Short mmCIF file of C-alpha atoms in Angstrom, two decimals:
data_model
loop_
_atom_site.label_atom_id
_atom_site.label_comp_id
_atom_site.label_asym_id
_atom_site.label_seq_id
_atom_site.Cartn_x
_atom_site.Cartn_y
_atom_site.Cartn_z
CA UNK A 1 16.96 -30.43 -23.31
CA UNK A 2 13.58 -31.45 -21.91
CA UNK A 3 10.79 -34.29 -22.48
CA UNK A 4 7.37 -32.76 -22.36
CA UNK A 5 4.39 -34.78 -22.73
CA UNK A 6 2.42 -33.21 -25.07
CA UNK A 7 3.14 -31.67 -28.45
CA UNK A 8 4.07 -27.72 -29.28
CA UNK A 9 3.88 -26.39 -32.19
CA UNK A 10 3.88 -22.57 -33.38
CA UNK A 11 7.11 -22.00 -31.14
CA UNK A 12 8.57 -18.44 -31.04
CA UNK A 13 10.89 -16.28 -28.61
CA UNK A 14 9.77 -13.49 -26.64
CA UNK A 15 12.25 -11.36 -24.86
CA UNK A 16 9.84 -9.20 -22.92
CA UNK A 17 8.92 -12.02 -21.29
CA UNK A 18 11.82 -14.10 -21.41
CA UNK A 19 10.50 -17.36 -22.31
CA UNK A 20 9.43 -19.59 -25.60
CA UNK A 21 5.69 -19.27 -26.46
CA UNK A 22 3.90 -21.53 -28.34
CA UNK A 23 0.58 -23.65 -28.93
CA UNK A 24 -0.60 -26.66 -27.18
CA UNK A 25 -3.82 -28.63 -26.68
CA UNK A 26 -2.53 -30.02 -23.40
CA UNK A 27 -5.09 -31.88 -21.59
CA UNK A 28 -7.52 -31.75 -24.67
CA UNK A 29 -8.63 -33.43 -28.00
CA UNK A 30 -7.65 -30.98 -30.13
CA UNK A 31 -10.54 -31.51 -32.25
CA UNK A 32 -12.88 -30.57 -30.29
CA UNK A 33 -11.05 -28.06 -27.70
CA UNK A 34 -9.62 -24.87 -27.89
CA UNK A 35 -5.91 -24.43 -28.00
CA UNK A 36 -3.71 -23.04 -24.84
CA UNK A 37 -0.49 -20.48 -24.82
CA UNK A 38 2.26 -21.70 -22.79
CA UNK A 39 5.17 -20.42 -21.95
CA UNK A 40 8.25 -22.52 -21.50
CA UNK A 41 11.93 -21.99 -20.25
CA UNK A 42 15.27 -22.86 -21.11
CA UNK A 43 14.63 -26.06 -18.60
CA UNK A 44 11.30 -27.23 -20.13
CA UNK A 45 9.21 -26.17 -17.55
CA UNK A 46 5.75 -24.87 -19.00
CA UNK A 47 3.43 -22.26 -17.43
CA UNK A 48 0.08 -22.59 -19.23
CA UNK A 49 -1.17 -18.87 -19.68
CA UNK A 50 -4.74 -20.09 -20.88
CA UNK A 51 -6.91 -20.84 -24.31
CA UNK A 52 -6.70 -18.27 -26.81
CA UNK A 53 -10.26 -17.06 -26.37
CA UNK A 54 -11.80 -18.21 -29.26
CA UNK A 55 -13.95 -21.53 -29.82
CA UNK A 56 -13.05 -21.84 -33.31
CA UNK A 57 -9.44 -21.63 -33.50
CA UNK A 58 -7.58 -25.05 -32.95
CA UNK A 59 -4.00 -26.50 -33.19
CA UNK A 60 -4.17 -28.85 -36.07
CA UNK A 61 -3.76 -26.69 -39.19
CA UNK A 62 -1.22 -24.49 -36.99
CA UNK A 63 2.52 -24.68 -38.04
CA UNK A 64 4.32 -21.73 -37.87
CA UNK A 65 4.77 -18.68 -35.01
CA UNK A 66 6.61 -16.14 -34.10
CA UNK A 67 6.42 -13.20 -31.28
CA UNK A 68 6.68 -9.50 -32.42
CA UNK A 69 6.86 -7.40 -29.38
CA UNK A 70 3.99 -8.35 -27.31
CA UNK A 71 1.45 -9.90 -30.32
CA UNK A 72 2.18 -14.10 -31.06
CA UNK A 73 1.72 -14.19 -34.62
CA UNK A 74 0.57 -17.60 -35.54
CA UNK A 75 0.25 -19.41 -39.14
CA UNK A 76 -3.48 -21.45 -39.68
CA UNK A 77 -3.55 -22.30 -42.93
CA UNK A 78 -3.36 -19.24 -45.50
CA UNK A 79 -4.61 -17.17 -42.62
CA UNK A 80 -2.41 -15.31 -40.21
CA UNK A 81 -3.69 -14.71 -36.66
CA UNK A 82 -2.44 -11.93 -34.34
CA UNK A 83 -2.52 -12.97 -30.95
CA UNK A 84 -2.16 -10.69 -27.69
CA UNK A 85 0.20 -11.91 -25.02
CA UNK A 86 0.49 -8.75 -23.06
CA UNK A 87 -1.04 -9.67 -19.50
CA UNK A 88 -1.84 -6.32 -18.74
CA UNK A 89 -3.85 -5.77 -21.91
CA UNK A 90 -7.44 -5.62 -22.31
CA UNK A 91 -7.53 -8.44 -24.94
CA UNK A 92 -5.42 -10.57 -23.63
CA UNK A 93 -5.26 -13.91 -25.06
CA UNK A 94 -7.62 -12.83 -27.87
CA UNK A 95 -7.36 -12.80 -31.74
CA UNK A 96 -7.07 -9.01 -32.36
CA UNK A 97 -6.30 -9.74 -35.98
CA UNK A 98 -6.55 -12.04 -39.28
CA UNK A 99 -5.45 -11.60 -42.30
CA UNK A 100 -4.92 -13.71 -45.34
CA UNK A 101 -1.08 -14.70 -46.58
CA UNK A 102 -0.25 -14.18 -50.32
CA UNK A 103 1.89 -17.25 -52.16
CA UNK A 104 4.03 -18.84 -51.49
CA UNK A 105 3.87 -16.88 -47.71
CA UNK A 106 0.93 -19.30 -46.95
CA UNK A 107 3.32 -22.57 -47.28
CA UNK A 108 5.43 -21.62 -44.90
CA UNK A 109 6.23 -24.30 -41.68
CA UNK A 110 8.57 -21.49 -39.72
CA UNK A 111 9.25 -17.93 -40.12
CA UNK A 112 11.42 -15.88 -37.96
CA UNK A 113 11.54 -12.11 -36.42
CA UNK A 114 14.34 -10.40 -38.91
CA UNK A 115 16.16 -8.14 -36.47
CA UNK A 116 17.80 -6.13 -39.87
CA UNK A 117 14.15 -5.25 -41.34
CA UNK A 118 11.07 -6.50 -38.97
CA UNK A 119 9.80 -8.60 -41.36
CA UNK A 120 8.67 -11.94 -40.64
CA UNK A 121 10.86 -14.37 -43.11
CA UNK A 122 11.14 -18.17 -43.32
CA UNK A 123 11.79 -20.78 -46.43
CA UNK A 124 9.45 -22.23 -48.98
CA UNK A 125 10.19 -25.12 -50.49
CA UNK A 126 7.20 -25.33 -52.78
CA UNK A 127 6.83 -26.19 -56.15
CA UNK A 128 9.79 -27.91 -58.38
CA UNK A 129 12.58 -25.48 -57.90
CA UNK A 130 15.71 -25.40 -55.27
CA UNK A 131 14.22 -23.47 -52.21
CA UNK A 132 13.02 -20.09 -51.51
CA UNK A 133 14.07 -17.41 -48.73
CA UNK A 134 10.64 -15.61 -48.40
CA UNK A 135 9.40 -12.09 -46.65
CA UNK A 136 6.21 -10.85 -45.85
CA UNK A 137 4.40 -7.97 -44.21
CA UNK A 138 2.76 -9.42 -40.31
CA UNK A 139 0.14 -7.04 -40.26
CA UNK A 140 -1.53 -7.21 -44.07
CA UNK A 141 -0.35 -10.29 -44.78
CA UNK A 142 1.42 -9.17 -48.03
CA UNK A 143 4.39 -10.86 -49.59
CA UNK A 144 7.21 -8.46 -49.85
CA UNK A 145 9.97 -10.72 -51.37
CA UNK A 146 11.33 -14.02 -52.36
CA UNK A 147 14.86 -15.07 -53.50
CA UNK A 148 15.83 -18.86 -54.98
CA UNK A 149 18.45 -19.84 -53.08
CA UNK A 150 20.25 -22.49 -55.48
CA UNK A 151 21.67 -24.91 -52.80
CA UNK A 152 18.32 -25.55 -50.69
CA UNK A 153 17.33 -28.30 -52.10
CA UNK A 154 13.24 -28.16 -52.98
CA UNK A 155 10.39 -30.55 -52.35
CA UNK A 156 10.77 -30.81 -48.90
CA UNK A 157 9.36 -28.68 -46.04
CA UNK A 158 11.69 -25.92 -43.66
CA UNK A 159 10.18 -26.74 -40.23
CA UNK A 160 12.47 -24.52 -37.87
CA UNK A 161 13.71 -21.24 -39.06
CA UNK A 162 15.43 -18.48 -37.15
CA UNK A 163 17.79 -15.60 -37.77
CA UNK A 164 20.33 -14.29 -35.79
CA UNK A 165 21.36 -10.31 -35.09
CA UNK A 166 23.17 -10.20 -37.83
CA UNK A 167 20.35 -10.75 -40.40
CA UNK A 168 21.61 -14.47 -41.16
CA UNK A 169 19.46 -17.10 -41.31
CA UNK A 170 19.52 -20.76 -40.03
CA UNK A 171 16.92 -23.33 -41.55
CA UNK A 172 16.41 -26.97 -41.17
CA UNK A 173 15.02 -29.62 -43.49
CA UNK A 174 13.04 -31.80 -41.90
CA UNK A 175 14.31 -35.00 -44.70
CA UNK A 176 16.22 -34.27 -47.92
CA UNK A 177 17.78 -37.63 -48.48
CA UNK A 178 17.03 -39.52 -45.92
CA UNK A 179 18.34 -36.51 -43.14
CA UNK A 180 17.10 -33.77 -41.58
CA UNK A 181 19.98 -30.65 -42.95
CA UNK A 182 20.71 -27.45 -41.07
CA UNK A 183 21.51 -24.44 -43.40
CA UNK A 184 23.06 -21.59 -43.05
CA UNK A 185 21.65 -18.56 -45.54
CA UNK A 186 23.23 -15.30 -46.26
CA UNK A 187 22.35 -13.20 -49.02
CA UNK A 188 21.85 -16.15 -52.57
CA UNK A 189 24.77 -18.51 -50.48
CA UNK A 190 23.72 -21.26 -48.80
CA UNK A 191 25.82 -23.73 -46.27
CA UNK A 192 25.26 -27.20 -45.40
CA UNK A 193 26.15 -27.24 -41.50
CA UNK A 194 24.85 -30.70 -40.36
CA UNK A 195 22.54 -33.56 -41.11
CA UNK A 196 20.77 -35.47 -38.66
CA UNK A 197 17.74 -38.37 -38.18
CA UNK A 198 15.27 -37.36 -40.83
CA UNK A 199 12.35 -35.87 -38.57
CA UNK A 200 8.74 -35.59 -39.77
CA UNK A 201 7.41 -32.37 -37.08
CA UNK A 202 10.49 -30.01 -36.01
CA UNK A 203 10.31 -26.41 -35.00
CA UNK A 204 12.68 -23.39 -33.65
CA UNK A 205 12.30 -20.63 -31.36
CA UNK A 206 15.17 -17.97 -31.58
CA UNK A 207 18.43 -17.47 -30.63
CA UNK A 208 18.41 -17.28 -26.86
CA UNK A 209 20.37 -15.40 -24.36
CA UNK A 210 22.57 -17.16 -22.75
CA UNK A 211 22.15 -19.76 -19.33
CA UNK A 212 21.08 -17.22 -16.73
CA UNK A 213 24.00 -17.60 -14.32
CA UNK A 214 22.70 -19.90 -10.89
CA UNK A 215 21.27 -18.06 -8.22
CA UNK A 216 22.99 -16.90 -5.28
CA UNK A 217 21.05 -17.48 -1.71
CA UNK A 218 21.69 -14.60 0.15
CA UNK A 219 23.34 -15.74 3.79
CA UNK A 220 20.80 -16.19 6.78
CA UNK A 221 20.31 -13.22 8.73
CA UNK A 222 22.44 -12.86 11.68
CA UNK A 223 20.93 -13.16 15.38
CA UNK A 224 20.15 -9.63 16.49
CA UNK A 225 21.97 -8.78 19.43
CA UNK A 226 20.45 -5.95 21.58
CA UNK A 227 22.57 -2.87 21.41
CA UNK A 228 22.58 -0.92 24.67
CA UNK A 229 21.23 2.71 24.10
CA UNK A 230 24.02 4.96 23.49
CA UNK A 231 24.99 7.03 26.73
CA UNK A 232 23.00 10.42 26.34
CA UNK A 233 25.92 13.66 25.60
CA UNK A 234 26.07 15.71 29.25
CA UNK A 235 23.82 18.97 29.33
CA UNK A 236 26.62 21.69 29.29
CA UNK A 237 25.90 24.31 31.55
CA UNK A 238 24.69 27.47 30.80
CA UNK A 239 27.49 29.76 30.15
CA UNK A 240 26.78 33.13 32.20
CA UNK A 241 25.69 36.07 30.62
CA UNK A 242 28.28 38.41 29.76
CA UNK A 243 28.63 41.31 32.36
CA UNK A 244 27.72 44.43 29.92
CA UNK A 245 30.57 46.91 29.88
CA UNK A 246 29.80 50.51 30.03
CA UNK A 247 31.82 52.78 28.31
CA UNK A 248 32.35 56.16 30.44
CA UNK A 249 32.89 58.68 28.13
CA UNK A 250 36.15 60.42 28.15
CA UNK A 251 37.04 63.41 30.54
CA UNK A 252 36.25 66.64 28.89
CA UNK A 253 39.96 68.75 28.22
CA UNK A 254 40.73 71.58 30.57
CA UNK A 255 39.44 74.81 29.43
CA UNK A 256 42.59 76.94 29.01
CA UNK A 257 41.93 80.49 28.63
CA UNK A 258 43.86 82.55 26.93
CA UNK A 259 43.60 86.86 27.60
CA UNK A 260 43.24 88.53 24.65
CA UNK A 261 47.42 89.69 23.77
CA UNK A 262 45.84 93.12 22.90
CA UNK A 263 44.15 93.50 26.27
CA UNK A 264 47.05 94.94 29.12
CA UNK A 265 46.68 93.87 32.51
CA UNK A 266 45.01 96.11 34.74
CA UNK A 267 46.45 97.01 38.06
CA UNK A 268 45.63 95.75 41.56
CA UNK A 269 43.93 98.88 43.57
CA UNK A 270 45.49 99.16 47.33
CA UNK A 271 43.46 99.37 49.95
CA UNK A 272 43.67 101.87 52.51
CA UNK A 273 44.85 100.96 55.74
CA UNK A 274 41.73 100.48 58.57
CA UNK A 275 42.18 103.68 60.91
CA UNK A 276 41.45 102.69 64.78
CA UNK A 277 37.17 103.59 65.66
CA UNK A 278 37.07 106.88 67.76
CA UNK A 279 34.28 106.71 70.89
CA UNK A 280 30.82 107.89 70.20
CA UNK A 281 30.11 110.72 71.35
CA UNK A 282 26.89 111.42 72.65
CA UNK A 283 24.74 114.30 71.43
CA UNK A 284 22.62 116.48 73.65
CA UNK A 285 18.46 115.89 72.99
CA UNK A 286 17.00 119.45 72.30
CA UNK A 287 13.69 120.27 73.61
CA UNK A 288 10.39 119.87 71.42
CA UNK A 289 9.66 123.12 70.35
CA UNK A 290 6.85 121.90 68.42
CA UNK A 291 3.51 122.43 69.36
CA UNK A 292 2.39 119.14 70.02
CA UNK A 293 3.14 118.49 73.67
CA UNK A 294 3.42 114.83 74.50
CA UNK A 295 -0.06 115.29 76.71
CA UNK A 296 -1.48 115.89 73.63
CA UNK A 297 0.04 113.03 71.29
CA UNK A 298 -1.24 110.34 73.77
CA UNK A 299 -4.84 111.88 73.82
CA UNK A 300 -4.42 111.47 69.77
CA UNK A 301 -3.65 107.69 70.38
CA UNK A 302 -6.30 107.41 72.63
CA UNK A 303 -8.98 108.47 70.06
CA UNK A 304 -7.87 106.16 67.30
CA UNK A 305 -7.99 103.29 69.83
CA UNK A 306 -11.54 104.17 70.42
CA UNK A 307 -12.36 104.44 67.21
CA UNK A 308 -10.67 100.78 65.95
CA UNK A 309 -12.94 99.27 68.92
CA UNK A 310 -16.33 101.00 68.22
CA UNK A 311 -15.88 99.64 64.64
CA UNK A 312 -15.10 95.65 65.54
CA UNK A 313 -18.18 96.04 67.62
CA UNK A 314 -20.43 97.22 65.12
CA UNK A 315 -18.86 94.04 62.94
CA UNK A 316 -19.54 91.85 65.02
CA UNK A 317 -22.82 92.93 65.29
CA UNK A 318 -23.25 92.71 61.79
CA UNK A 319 -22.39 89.27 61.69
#
């Protein structure tokens, strides 16, 4: 639980962000200021995202709200205002839509996200009858049902409203009797849970996840100690090249050959036996009985020797 000092009213859940969103004039005379979004979580603390940007719209006809995805849905009246929450949208914080709520849609205090069908559904108590479980459409506005649900008593305003996973709802009178009465609704059935101090302004959120568990510190860092460089891995040496083995070809066989088996062998010739040289004998010279004396063969000689020198002369006269 947590004290704030200001009033919220409009409360809804979103899960996207993980906080309650509501409306607030914190710091400001409503009347004359617009009204801020805050978000606030499960400890009370409030972030405030910022007026909705526009001039006209104030807290003090707001009662109702609830957060559909990223868009804050927001009850003024018999109007319903669509407002965007998504930070990283162009119109954020803006009205992107109005519309106008049918009866008895338009009397409701709360209204809750149903999980089962998407609708937005919360409890009317107006008119003379026992109260009303009643469903309408967020984005026209239209009412799509409403069931009498004999044992919620009427006359009397449902300021907090929300509905669980299962499609149940839980609702709270603000006074019936002198006490404020939690409800439990499912289907035409209604159960009285608890009563309470009558309140006159109550509202409800969700059902929340559970406490977050604490946080954990992570342990302080440990003093780095310098690590000395790792020893480099000895070079290996070179291992030598290997020593190329040549291959010496084989011996060629012996040739073996064969004589033909049809060819006889021939036989060795003997040799006669050397006979011992007889002296030379030497033969008598005849006399020339030519005609040509040797006087005469040496006078040819000389007259071709003549002849051989008279014809270098006249060469070498020529040259």
């Amino acid at each position: 639980m947590a004290r704030l000092d200001y009033a919220v009213n409009a409360l809804g859940y979103s899960a996207s962000l993980g906080r309650l969103v509501g409306l607030t004039s914190r710091g400001h005379y409503w009347w004359k200021n617009p009204s801020h979004v805050v978000l606030i979580d499960t400890k009370g603390v409030v972030n405030d995202l910022g007026p909705v940007e526009a001039q006209w719209f104030r807290t003090d006809d707001v009662s109702a709200g609830a957060v559909v995805g990223t868009t804050f849905y927001v009850r003024d009246t018999a109007r319903l205002h669509a407002i965007d929450i998504d930070p990283a949208s162009p119109t954020y914080l803006r009205i992107v839509r109005t519309v106008v709520l049918d009866w008895p849609a338009m009397m409701l205090d709360d209204f809750a996200v149903n999980p089962v069908t998407g609708q937005l559904t919360g409890v009317s108590a107006a008119g003379w009858g026992p109260g009303e479980v009643v469903s309408f459409d967020p984005v026209s506005g239209r009412l799509l049902s409403r069931t009498e649900i004999p044992a919620l008593p009427g006359k009397s305003t449902y300021g907090a409203v929300i509905i669980d996973a299962a499609g149940t709802i839980y609702a709270i009178n603000n006074g019936y009797q002198g006490s404020s009465r939690l409800y439990r609704i499912t289907g035409t059935t209604a159960v009285e849970l608890s009563t309470g101090p009558q309140m006159g302004m109550i509202d409800a959120a969700g059902c929340l996840p559970n406490p977050m568990p604490p946080r954990v510190e992570p342990p302080a860092p440990r003093p780095e100690v310098p690590v000395p460089p790792a020893p480099a891995p000895p070079v290996p040496a070179p291992a030598p090249a290997p020593v190329p083995v040549v291959q010496q070809p084989p011996p060629p066989p012996p040739a073996v050959t064969t004589p033909p088996a049809s060819v006889p062998p021939q036989p060795v010739p003997v040799r006669a036996a050397r006979q011992r040289p007889e002296p030379r004998e030497e033969l008598p010279v005849a006399a020339e009985t030519t005609p040509m004396t040797k006087s005469r063969k040496w006078a040819i000689v000389t007259v071709i020797l003549v002849m051989l020198g008279a014809g270098t002369a006249a060469a070498r006269a020529r040259g």
